[in-house]
Short mmCIF file of C-alpha atoms in Angstrom, two decimals:
data_model
loop_
_atom_site.label_atom_id
_atom_site.label_comp_id
_atom_site.label_asym_id
_atom_site.label_seq_id
_atom_site.Cartn_x
_atom_site.Cartn_y
_atom_site.Cartn_z
CA UNK A 271 -35.41 -203.48 28.97
CA UNK A 272 -37.91 -201.06 30.39
CA UNK A 273 -41.35 -202.15 31.52
CA UNK A 274 -44.38 -200.10 30.64
CA UNK A 275 -46.32 -199.11 33.73
CA UNK A 276 -50.00 -198.70 33.17
CA UNK A 277 -51.32 -195.50 34.65
CA UNK A 278 -53.91 -196.12 37.33
CA UNK A 279 -57.17 -194.26 37.29
CA UNK A 280 -57.44 -191.55 39.91
CA UNK A 281 -59.45 -192.29 43.02
CA UNK A 282 -62.54 -190.18 43.45
CA UNK A 283 -63.66 -189.66 46.99
CA UNK A 284 -67.30 -189.34 47.88
CA UNK A 285 -68.46 -186.37 49.92
CA UNK A 286 -68.77 -188.62 52.98
CA UNK A 287 -65.23 -189.97 52.53
CA UNK A 288 -63.87 -186.47 52.02
CA UNK A 289 -65.39 -185.39 55.33
CA UNK A 290 -63.77 -188.31 57.11
CA UNK A 291 -60.39 -187.37 55.64
CA UNK A 292 -60.68 -183.95 57.23
CA UNK A 293 -59.80 -185.30 60.67
CA UNK A 294 -56.99 -182.83 61.18
CA UNK A 295 -55.20 -182.16 64.41
CA UNK A 296 -57.14 -178.94 64.95
CA UNK A 297 -60.56 -180.57 64.71
CA UNK A 298 -62.40 -181.66 67.81
CA UNK A 299 -64.86 -184.54 67.97
CA UNK A 300 -67.40 -185.69 70.50
CA UNK A 301 -68.21 -189.33 69.84
CA UNK A 302 -71.23 -191.23 71.13
CA UNK A 303 -70.46 -194.88 70.57
CA UNK A 304 -69.87 -198.13 72.47
CA UNK A 305 -66.65 -199.66 73.76
CA UNK A 306 -66.56 -203.31 74.81
CA UNK A 307 -70.33 -203.29 74.96
CA UNK A 308 -70.59 -200.13 77.08
CA UNK A 309 -72.16 -196.97 75.71
CA UNK A 310 -69.91 -193.96 76.13
CA UNK A 311 -69.11 -190.39 75.11
CA UNK A 312 -65.54 -189.62 74.08
CA UNK A 313 -63.98 -186.21 73.51
CA UNK A 314 -61.13 -186.32 71.00
CA UNK A 315 -58.88 -183.29 70.62
CA UNK A 316 -55.66 -183.05 68.64
CA UNK A 317 -56.16 -186.73 67.76
CA UNK A 318 -55.96 -187.58 71.47
CA UNK A 319 -58.59 -188.75 73.93
CA UNK A 320 -59.24 -185.76 76.21
CA UNK A 321 -62.27 -186.91 78.21
CA UNK A 322 -64.38 -190.03 78.46
CA UNK A 323 -67.71 -190.72 80.11
CA UNK A 324 -69.15 -194.23 80.29
CA UNK A 325 -72.87 -194.64 80.79
CA UNK A 326 -73.82 -196.97 83.67
CA UNK A 327 -76.09 -199.92 83.03
CA UNK A 328 -78.43 -198.55 85.69
CA UNK A 329 -79.27 -194.91 84.81
CA UNK A 330 -78.17 -192.28 87.32
CA UNK A 331 -80.79 -190.64 89.50
CA UNK A 332 -78.68 -187.62 90.42
CA UNK A 333 -80.85 -184.51 90.18
CA UNK A 334 -84.14 -186.37 90.53
CA UNK A 335 -86.62 -184.82 92.97
CA UNK A 336 -88.98 -187.02 95.01
CA UNK A 337 -91.46 -186.81 97.82
CA UNK A 338 -89.92 -189.32 100.19
CA UNK A 339 -90.95 -190.80 103.53
CA UNK A 340 -88.65 -190.79 106.56
CA UNK A 341 -88.27 -194.43 107.61
CA UNK A 342 -85.67 -194.24 110.37
CA UNK A 343 -84.02 -191.39 112.32
CA UNK A 344 -80.54 -192.24 113.64
CA UNK A 345 -79.72 -189.66 116.29
CA UNK A 346 -76.17 -190.83 117.08
CA UNK A 347 -75.00 -189.97 113.55
CA UNK A 348 -77.46 -187.07 113.16
CA UNK A 349 -78.98 -188.56 110.04
CA UNK A 350 -82.03 -190.37 108.77
CA UNK A 351 -83.02 -192.74 105.98
CA UNK A 352 -85.62 -191.65 103.45
CA UNK A 353 -87.57 -193.98 101.16
CA UNK A 354 -88.01 -192.36 97.72
CA UNK A 355 -89.47 -195.41 95.96
CA UNK A 356 -90.81 -198.67 97.33
CA UNK A 357 -87.85 -200.44 98.91
CA UNK A 358 -85.24 -197.80 97.95
CA UNK A 359 -83.76 -196.09 101.00
CA UNK A 360 -81.47 -193.07 100.78
CA UNK A 361 -79.17 -191.41 103.32
CA UNK A 362 -79.99 -187.88 104.51
CA UNK A 363 -77.52 -186.01 106.72
CA UNK A 364 -79.39 -183.80 109.19
CA UNK A 365 -76.21 -181.92 110.02
CA UNK A 366 -75.81 -180.66 106.45
CA UNK A 367 -79.52 -180.17 105.78
CA UNK A 368 -81.27 -177.48 107.78
CA UNK A 369 -84.30 -177.10 105.50
CA UNK A 370 -86.73 -179.46 107.24
CA UNK A 371 -90.30 -178.84 106.14
CA UNK A 372 -92.59 -181.88 106.37
CA UNK A 373 -95.39 -181.90 103.81
CA UNK A 374 -97.85 -183.93 105.90
CA UNK A 375 -97.77 -181.91 109.12
CA UNK A 376 -96.95 -178.47 110.50
CA UNK A 377 -93.20 -177.81 110.54
CA UNK A 378 -91.67 -177.52 114.03
CA UNK A 379 -87.95 -177.80 113.19
CA UNK A 380 -87.84 -181.54 113.85
CA UNK A 381 -87.73 -184.51 111.51
CA UNK A 382 -89.76 -187.53 112.62
CA UNK A 383 -90.29 -191.04 111.36
CA UNK A 384 -93.24 -191.05 108.96
CA UNK A 385 -92.70 -187.46 107.72
CA UNK A 386 -93.16 -186.81 104.01
CA UNK A 387 -90.37 -184.51 102.80
CA UNK A 388 -89.16 -183.16 99.47
CA UNK A 389 -85.69 -184.45 98.62
CA UNK A 390 -83.27 -184.38 95.71
CA UNK A 391 -80.77 -187.14 94.87
CA UNK A 392 -77.19 -185.84 95.03
CA UNK A 393 -75.23 -189.11 94.90
CA UNK A 394 -76.01 -192.51 93.41
CA UNK A 395 -75.66 -195.71 95.40
CA UNK A 396 -72.14 -197.14 95.22
CA UNK A 397 -71.10 -200.60 96.37
CA UNK A 398 -72.43 -200.96 99.93
CA UNK A 399 -73.31 -197.27 100.31
CA UNK A 400 -76.84 -196.06 99.77
CA UNK A 401 -77.71 -193.11 97.58
CA UNK A 402 -77.62 -189.69 99.28
CA UNK A 403 -80.33 -187.04 99.16
CA UNK A 404 -80.66 -183.43 100.29
CA UNK A 405 -83.59 -181.27 101.32
CA UNK A 406 -81.93 -178.20 99.78
CA UNK A 407 -83.67 -178.46 96.42
CA UNK A 408 -81.90 -176.76 93.52
CA UNK A 409 -82.66 -176.15 89.86
CA UNK A 410 -80.28 -174.71 87.31
CA UNK A 411 -79.84 -173.64 83.72
CA UNK A 412 -76.78 -172.38 81.86
CA UNK A 413 -76.99 -168.98 83.55
CA UNK A 414 -78.31 -169.37 87.10
CA UNK A 415 -78.67 -171.86 89.94
CA UNK A 416 -81.57 -171.52 92.41
CA UNK A 417 -81.10 -173.32 95.72
CA UNK A 418 -83.35 -173.65 98.75
CA UNK A 419 -81.98 -172.83 102.20
CA UNK A 420 -80.12 -169.55 101.81
CA UNK A 421 -81.09 -166.13 100.44
CA UNK A 422 -77.50 -165.32 99.49
CA UNK A 423 -76.59 -164.41 95.91
CA UNK A 424 -73.12 -165.63 94.87
CA UNK A 425 -71.08 -165.33 91.69
CA UNK A 426 -68.85 -167.73 89.82
CA UNK A 427 -65.18 -167.15 90.63
CA UNK A 428 -64.47 -167.23 86.90
CA UNK A 429 -66.17 -163.83 86.62
CA UNK A 430 -63.88 -160.83 87.11
CA UNK A 431 -64.60 -158.20 89.75
CA UNK A 432 -65.83 -155.77 87.08
CA UNK A 433 -68.15 -158.40 85.63
CA UNK A 434 -69.55 -159.17 89.09
CA UNK A 435 -70.13 -155.48 89.78
CA UNK A 436 -71.87 -155.01 86.43
CA UNK A 437 -74.14 -158.03 87.00
CA UNK A 438 -74.79 -156.94 90.58
CA UNK A 439 -75.91 -153.52 89.35
CA UNK A 440 -78.14 -155.11 86.71
CA UNK A 441 -79.83 -157.42 89.25
CA UNK A 442 -80.39 -154.47 91.60
CA UNK A 443 -82.00 -152.46 88.82
CA UNK A 444 -84.27 -155.38 87.95
CA UNK A 445 -85.38 -155.61 91.60
CA UNK A 446 -84.15 -159.21 91.86
CA UNK A 447 -81.41 -158.36 94.34
CA UNK A 448 -81.63 -156.83 97.81
CA UNK A 449 -78.54 -155.60 99.63
CA UNK A 450 -79.87 -155.98 103.19
CA UNK A 451 -81.39 -159.14 104.62
CA UNK A 452 -81.70 -160.62 108.10
CA UNK A 453 -80.76 -164.29 108.61
CA UNK A 454 -81.91 -166.90 111.05
CA UNK A 455 -79.31 -169.28 112.48
CA UNK A 456 -80.43 -172.00 110.05
CA UNK A 457 -80.07 -169.67 107.07
CA UNK A 458 -76.55 -168.70 108.15
CA UNK A 459 -75.64 -172.38 108.26
CA UNK A 460 -77.19 -172.90 104.82
CA UNK A 461 -74.94 -170.23 103.34
CA UNK A 462 -71.97 -172.44 104.14
CA UNK A 463 -73.59 -175.24 102.13
CA UNK A 464 -73.87 -173.17 98.93
CA UNK A 465 -70.34 -174.12 97.87
CA UNK A 466 -71.55 -177.68 97.17
CA UNK A 467 -73.18 -176.46 93.95
CA UNK A 468 -71.70 -177.64 90.64
CA UNK A 469 -69.82 -174.36 90.04
CA UNK A 470 -67.30 -172.65 92.28
CA UNK A 471 -68.27 -169.21 93.50
CA UNK A 472 -67.15 -166.36 95.73
CA UNK A 473 -68.42 -165.89 99.27
CA UNK A 474 -68.09 -162.09 99.15
CA UNK A 475 -71.21 -160.21 100.20
CA UNK A 476 -73.12 -159.50 97.02
CA UNK A 477 -76.70 -159.16 98.20
CA UNK A 478 -79.70 -161.37 98.75
CA UNK A 479 -82.34 -162.72 96.41
CA UNK A 480 -85.80 -161.20 96.59
CA UNK A 481 -88.27 -163.70 98.04
CA UNK A 482 -91.57 -162.39 96.61
CA UNK A 483 -93.05 -164.46 93.79
CA UNK A 484 -94.34 -161.41 91.90
CA UNK A 485 -90.74 -160.06 91.81
CA UNK A 486 -89.13 -163.34 90.77
CA UNK A 487 -91.64 -163.94 87.96
CA UNK A 488 -92.32 -161.96 84.81
CA UNK A 489 -95.89 -160.83 84.21
CA UNK A 490 -96.27 -163.48 81.51
CA UNK A 491 -94.97 -166.26 83.80
CA UNK A 492 -97.17 -165.10 86.66
CA UNK A 493 -100.25 -165.08 84.42
CA UNK A 494 -99.40 -168.54 83.06
CA UNK A 495 -98.99 -170.06 86.53
CA UNK A 496 -102.26 -168.56 87.69
CA UNK A 497 -104.01 -169.97 84.61
CA UNK A 498 -102.70 -173.41 85.66
CA UNK A 499 -104.54 -173.04 88.95
CA UNK A 500 -101.62 -172.01 91.16
CA UNK A 501 -102.60 -169.52 93.88
CA UNK A 502 -99.56 -167.25 93.82
CA UNK A 503 -101.07 -164.76 96.27
CA UNK A 504 -101.06 -167.24 99.17
CA UNK A 505 -97.90 -169.17 98.29
CA UNK A 506 -94.91 -168.36 100.52
CA UNK A 507 -91.57 -169.18 98.94
CA UNK A 508 -89.07 -170.93 101.24
CA UNK A 509 -85.71 -169.20 101.69
CA UNK A 510 -84.04 -169.34 98.28
CA UNK A 511 -80.62 -168.19 97.10
CA UNK A 512 -78.93 -167.99 93.74
CA UNK A 513 -75.59 -168.58 92.04
CA UNK A 514 -74.82 -166.45 88.99
CA UNK A 515 -72.88 -168.63 86.57
CA UNK A 516 -70.06 -167.77 84.19
CA UNK A 517 -72.21 -167.88 81.08
CA UNK A 518 -74.21 -164.82 82.17
CA UNK A 519 -71.34 -162.73 80.86
CA UNK A 520 -71.90 -164.19 77.39
CA UNK A 521 -75.55 -163.13 77.25
CA UNK A 522 -76.27 -160.89 74.27
CA UNK A 523 -78.71 -158.60 76.11
CA UNK A 524 -80.24 -157.88 79.49
CA UNK A 525 -83.61 -158.97 78.16
CA UNK A 526 -82.23 -162.38 77.23
CA UNK A 527 -80.70 -162.76 80.68
CA UNK A 528 -83.98 -161.87 82.37
CA UNK A 529 -85.82 -164.38 80.17
CA UNK A 530 -83.51 -167.17 81.34
CA UNK A 531 -83.95 -166.06 84.95
CA UNK A 532 -87.75 -165.91 84.79
CA UNK A 533 -87.98 -169.29 83.04
CA UNK A 534 -85.92 -170.90 85.81
CA UNK A 535 -87.85 -169.26 88.66
CA UNK A 536 -91.16 -170.33 87.05
CA UNK A 537 -89.97 -173.97 86.99
CA UNK A 538 -88.72 -173.68 90.59
CA UNK A 539 -91.90 -172.10 91.98
CA UNK A 540 -94.19 -174.51 90.10
CA UNK A 541 -92.27 -177.51 91.46
CA UNK A 542 -92.41 -176.31 95.10
CA UNK A 543 -96.10 -175.41 94.80
CA UNK A 544 -97.13 -178.73 93.23
CA UNK A 545 -95.13 -180.69 95.83
CA UNK A 546 -97.62 -179.69 98.53
CA UNK A 547 -100.40 -181.61 96.79
CA UNK A 548 -98.60 -184.73 95.53
CA UNK A 549 -98.55 -188.10 97.26
CA UNK A 550 -95.58 -189.89 98.79
CA UNK A 551 -93.06 -191.49 96.37
CA UNK A 552 -94.07 -189.07 93.59
CA UNK A 553 -91.19 -188.09 91.30
CA UNK A 554 -91.50 -184.38 90.51
CA UNK A 555 -88.40 -184.20 88.32
CA UNK A 556 -86.57 -186.99 86.56
CA UNK A 557 -82.79 -186.97 86.21
CA UNK A 558 -81.41 -185.94 82.84
CA UNK A 559 -80.56 -188.71 80.42
CA UNK A 560 -76.92 -189.67 79.97
CA UNK A 561 -76.74 -187.83 76.65
CA UNK A 562 -78.29 -184.67 78.11
CA UNK A 563 -75.84 -184.80 81.01
CA UNK A 564 -72.84 -185.11 78.70
CA UNK A 565 -74.00 -182.28 76.44
CA UNK A 566 -74.67 -180.01 79.40
CA UNK A 567 -71.23 -180.90 80.74
CA UNK A 568 -69.52 -180.08 77.46
CA UNK A 569 -71.73 -177.36 76.01
CA UNK A 570 -70.74 -173.75 76.38
CA UNK A 571 -67.50 -174.40 78.26
CA UNK A 572 -64.62 -172.32 76.94
CA UNK A 573 -61.05 -172.62 78.02
CA UNK A 574 -59.99 -169.46 79.83
CA UNK A 575 -56.36 -170.30 80.39
CA UNK A 576 -53.69 -167.68 80.22
CA UNK A 577 -52.49 -167.01 76.69
CA UNK A 578 -49.10 -168.60 77.29
CA UNK A 579 -50.81 -171.84 78.38
CA UNK A 580 -53.58 -172.01 75.78
CA UNK A 581 -51.85 -174.45 73.46
CA UNK A 582 -51.27 -176.96 76.23
CA UNK A 583 -54.60 -176.90 78.04
CA UNK A 584 -57.50 -179.01 76.76
CA UNK A 585 -60.63 -177.07 75.84
CA UNK A 586 -64.06 -178.55 76.34
CA UNK A 587 -66.78 -178.47 73.75
CA UNK A 588 -68.41 -175.15 72.95
CA UNK A 589 -71.83 -176.09 71.63
CA UNK A 590 -71.94 -173.00 69.41
CA UNK A 591 -68.45 -173.46 68.02
CA UNK A 592 -68.36 -174.94 64.49
CA UNK A 593 -64.88 -176.38 65.14
CA UNK A 594 -66.63 -179.07 67.11
CA UNK A 595 -68.56 -181.96 65.62
CA UNK A 596 -70.68 -184.62 67.29
CA UNK A 597 -70.64 -188.06 65.66
CA UNK A 598 -72.54 -191.17 66.67
CA UNK A 599 -73.05 -194.61 65.18
CA UNK A 600 -76.21 -195.27 67.22
CA UNK A 601 -79.56 -194.29 65.74
CA UNK A 602 -81.24 -193.91 69.14
CA UNK A 603 -78.48 -191.58 70.31
CA UNK A 604 -78.68 -189.63 67.06
CA UNK A 605 -82.41 -189.00 67.56
CA UNK A 606 -81.83 -187.78 71.13
CA UNK A 607 -78.97 -185.56 70.00
CA UNK A 608 -81.04 -183.98 67.23
CA UNK A 609 -83.91 -183.36 69.64
CA UNK A 610 -81.55 -181.70 72.13
CA UNK A 611 -80.08 -179.60 69.32
CA UNK A 612 -83.51 -178.35 68.26
CA UNK A 613 -84.66 -177.60 71.81
CA UNK A 614 -81.47 -175.70 72.72
CA UNK A 615 -80.74 -174.01 69.36
CA UNK A 616 -77.26 -175.49 69.06
CA UNK A 617 -75.21 -174.77 65.96
CA UNK A 618 -72.79 -177.65 66.36
CA UNK A 619 -73.05 -180.23 63.53
CA UNK A 620 -74.33 -183.70 64.45
CA UNK A 621 -73.68 -186.63 62.13
CA UNK A 622 -74.87 -190.24 62.08
CA UNK A 623 -71.98 -192.49 61.03
CA UNK A 624 -72.93 -195.63 59.12
CA UNK A 625 -70.25 -197.84 57.57
CA UNK A 626 -70.43 -201.62 57.79
CA UNK A 627 -66.79 -201.97 56.67
CA UNK A 628 -65.18 -199.59 59.19
CA UNK A 629 -66.68 -198.96 62.61
CA UNK A 630 -66.58 -195.56 64.26
CA UNK A 631 -64.36 -196.93 67.03
CA UNK A 632 -61.89 -198.26 64.48
CA UNK A 633 -61.93 -195.01 62.50
CA UNK A 634 -60.80 -193.03 65.54
CA UNK A 635 -58.63 -195.81 67.01
CA UNK A 636 -60.63 -195.80 70.24
CA UNK A 637 -59.13 -199.09 71.44
CA UNK A 638 -55.58 -197.73 71.37
CA UNK A 639 -56.56 -194.36 72.83
CA UNK A 640 -58.42 -196.02 75.68
CA UNK A 641 -55.57 -198.34 76.57
CA UNK A 642 -53.20 -195.36 76.58
CA UNK A 643 -55.60 -193.49 78.87
CA UNK A 644 -55.59 -196.39 81.33
CA UNK A 645 -51.86 -197.09 81.22
CA UNK A 646 -50.00 -196.35 84.43
CA UNK A 647 -47.11 -194.80 82.46
CA UNK A 648 -47.59 -191.60 80.43
CA UNK A 649 -44.77 -190.47 78.17
CA UNK A 650 -43.88 -186.79 77.70
CA UNK A 651 -42.58 -185.27 74.48
CA UNK A 652 -39.28 -184.40 76.19
CA UNK A 653 -38.61 -188.08 76.90
CA UNK A 654 -39.67 -187.93 80.53
CA UNK A 655 -42.70 -189.77 81.82
CA UNK A 656 -45.31 -189.90 84.56
CA UNK A 657 -46.24 -192.94 86.63
CA UNK A 658 -49.82 -192.74 87.93
CA UNK A 659 -50.71 -195.05 90.82
CA UNK A 660 -54.23 -194.87 92.31
CA UNK A 661 -54.46 -196.32 95.83
CA UNK A 662 -57.27 -196.70 98.34
CA UNK A 663 -56.46 -193.43 100.17
CA UNK A 664 -54.95 -191.22 97.45
CA UNK A 665 -53.42 -191.08 93.98
CA UNK A 666 -49.67 -190.76 93.55
CA UNK A 667 -48.10 -189.29 90.39
CA UNK A 668 -44.34 -189.61 89.99
CA UNK A 669 -42.42 -187.47 87.49
CA UNK A 670 -39.30 -189.04 85.96
CA UNK A 671 -36.68 -187.67 83.55
CA UNK A 672 -36.71 -190.95 81.60
CA UNK A 673 -35.00 -190.72 78.21
CA UNK A 674 -34.51 -186.97 78.41
CA UNK A 675 -30.84 -186.13 78.00
CA UNK A 676 -29.35 -183.57 80.35
CA UNK A 677 -28.15 -180.35 78.75
CA UNK A 678 -25.34 -178.16 79.93
CA UNK A 679 -27.43 -177.10 82.89
CA UNK A 680 -29.33 -180.02 84.50
CA UNK A 681 -31.51 -177.62 86.53
CA UNK A 682 -32.87 -176.06 83.30
CA UNK A 683 -33.65 -179.55 82.05
CA UNK A 684 -35.49 -180.44 85.26
CA UNK A 685 -37.47 -177.19 85.12
CA UNK A 686 -38.49 -177.88 81.50
CA UNK A 687 -39.56 -181.45 82.29
CA UNK A 688 -41.52 -180.34 85.38
CA UNK A 689 -43.39 -177.64 83.46
CA UNK A 690 -44.31 -180.13 80.75
CA UNK A 691 -45.29 -182.64 83.43
CA UNK A 692 -47.53 -180.03 85.12
CA UNK A 693 -49.51 -179.62 81.91
CA UNK A 694 -49.82 -183.37 81.54
CA UNK A 695 -50.88 -183.79 85.17
CA UNK A 696 -53.74 -181.29 84.69
CA UNK A 697 -54.73 -183.14 81.51
CA UNK A 698 -54.65 -186.57 83.17
CA UNK A 699 -56.75 -185.41 86.15
CA UNK A 700 -59.59 -184.63 83.75
CA UNK A 701 -59.07 -187.57 81.43
CA UNK A 702 -58.93 -190.20 84.19
CA UNK A 703 -61.41 -188.27 86.38
CA UNK A 704 -59.12 -188.59 89.40
CA UNK A 705 -60.46 -187.21 92.67
CA UNK A 706 -59.67 -186.93 96.36
CA UNK A 707 -56.06 -186.39 97.40
CA UNK A 708 -53.46 -186.38 94.62
CA UNK A 709 -49.74 -186.22 95.46
CA UNK A 710 -47.34 -185.26 92.65
CA UNK A 711 -43.63 -185.97 93.10
CA UNK A 712 -41.91 -183.60 90.66
CA UNK A 713 -38.19 -183.74 89.95
CA UNK A 714 -36.37 -181.84 92.70
CA UNK A 715 -35.24 -178.33 91.76
CA UNK A 716 -32.81 -176.25 93.80
CA UNK A 717 -34.17 -172.84 92.83
CA UNK A 718 -37.10 -171.55 94.89
CA UNK A 719 -38.12 -169.33 91.95
CA UNK A 720 -38.38 -172.42 89.72
CA UNK A 721 -40.59 -174.10 92.31
CA UNK A 722 -42.77 -170.99 92.55
CA UNK A 723 -43.11 -170.88 88.78
CA UNK A 724 -44.09 -174.55 88.72
CA UNK A 725 -46.82 -173.99 91.33
CA UNK A 726 -48.09 -170.90 89.49
CA UNK A 727 -48.37 -172.80 86.20
CA UNK A 728 -50.08 -175.77 87.86
CA UNK A 729 -52.60 -173.53 89.64
CA UNK A 730 -53.37 -171.72 86.37
CA UNK A 731 -53.95 -175.04 84.63
CA UNK A 732 -56.27 -176.61 87.21
CA UNK A 733 -58.41 -173.44 87.30
CA UNK A 734 -59.71 -174.48 83.89
CA UNK A 735 -61.07 -177.75 85.28
CA UNK A 736 -64.87 -177.79 85.49
CA UNK A 737 -64.51 -179.88 88.66
CA UNK A 738 -63.30 -178.04 91.77
CA UNK A 739 -59.53 -178.65 91.86
CA UNK A 740 -57.15 -177.01 94.33
CA UNK A 741 -53.37 -176.98 94.43
CA UNK A 742 -52.60 -176.82 98.16
CA UNK A 743 -48.83 -176.32 98.31
CA UNK A 744 -45.43 -177.95 97.94
CA UNK A 745 -44.17 -179.79 101.01
CA UNK A 746 -40.57 -179.51 102.27
CA UNK A 747 -39.92 -182.85 100.57
CA UNK A 748 -40.94 -181.38 97.20
CA UNK A 749 -44.32 -183.14 96.99
CA UNK A 750 -47.18 -181.09 95.53
CA UNK A 751 -50.55 -181.65 97.19
CA UNK A 752 -53.71 -181.41 95.08
CA UNK A 753 -57.35 -182.05 95.95
CA UNK A 754 -60.11 -182.63 93.39
CA UNK A 755 -63.80 -182.95 94.22
CA UNK A 756 -65.38 -186.32 93.47
CA UNK A 757 -68.31 -185.93 91.09
CA UNK A 758 -68.35 -189.38 89.50
CA UNK A 759 -66.30 -192.56 89.37
CA UNK A 760 -62.75 -192.51 87.96
CA UNK A 761 -62.34 -193.69 84.39
CA UNK A 762 -60.91 -197.11 85.25
CA UNK A 763 -63.80 -197.78 87.62
CA UNK A 764 -66.41 -196.79 85.02
CA UNK A 765 -65.24 -199.60 82.76
CA UNK A 766 -67.14 -202.68 83.79
CA UNK A 767 -65.32 -205.29 81.75
CA UNK A 768 -62.64 -207.59 83.08
CA UNK A 769 -59.85 -207.00 80.55
CA UNK A 770 -59.28 -203.34 81.33
CA UNK A 771 -55.67 -202.36 81.48
CA UNK A 772 -54.45 -200.39 84.50
#
């Protein structure tokens, strides 16, 4: 006896539900949400957590510019302590900072207790260590970085030689660049400090930045500053250099590039001029908010990996790429995001997620993705796996064949596992924000050509990292040495709750 089955009515999805169903593997999301009570930004690519940034309870001051007072000069370590706010002392290395220009007395090359100096925070306080500051003030936008202390003009290493030559010619034509310039001993030392900027750059001779305000400012900017009461005729600009960033090559016209340059120099000159007339402990520039920092970190970065590696290398958010979408479940974050979008003419869609039945974290399985990101074992598609062990001095990554079955030629199997592991190592360095010395123990291979190929692939992969990462070499024992600059805390340390899994 057959049973009659009643036909169910079709389910109609709302427009909002249809959008949520479009979470395909090719879509990329940047989520602003909270995890275990901590606000965070999460980059999800190919349904996998690619990067995570947790916002500290105490906002970062990195980038803030203050007029501080020298409280104590410690000659035996060639350093001093500078008070930037009442009761907040910061460390200033005199060895690394040669720009010493007191604001409350005539400069004589010395730094004395009681001097008022202009400083910029470069590192937040951590544990027992005080925050660090520098006297080499720098300002940047997406195209250029201006830095006090050196007149050198440097270019991002991501620019090709032809691109550097074209930009060099353009800057010469605009009168911004000079090819000959004498240096004092302090300026020569400052050139060596330029590599501490956020972007890597070449040290090839490429000219020197013009130092005259009327050259560095457009007529409109010069008129505007004079209308604000700034005496540009008597103002002498301290030695200032520049880094030309990768995004200059993406500029649509020379006029647009000059506009970005003049806007930055106007901000820089106004700040240095005003500093001479402000009182001690004045904050001339506040640090960017956490959301602004994340968007600047993600925006405009395109993966430039070799074509044969493109599918395996994570690509950061391009703020003008519609494949990306920003989603947040926090109204305050949504308002800040929309304001940033309007001010920077971003085309990327921003959406406020509101669903009392299903949270944003649950929708994208953030809990599971985060625990996977913190797990010491990382499985590879081939069946092999990595074991990641951070220690006090360095981080060790061990590559194992695991469940991978040997083929007819074990060496081919080892080469395949190692190449896959190299891609995963580059991915994990960014995801976990590992820094310092990293030692990778790959599976031993007999062929020197296989080892050379492995190093070549690994070097190509880490070049795409926005943080300076260098593959040193492979030791006789088969250990690959990597160094990665420390910009912020590793992922596991950013999580300030007790039940994190390591």
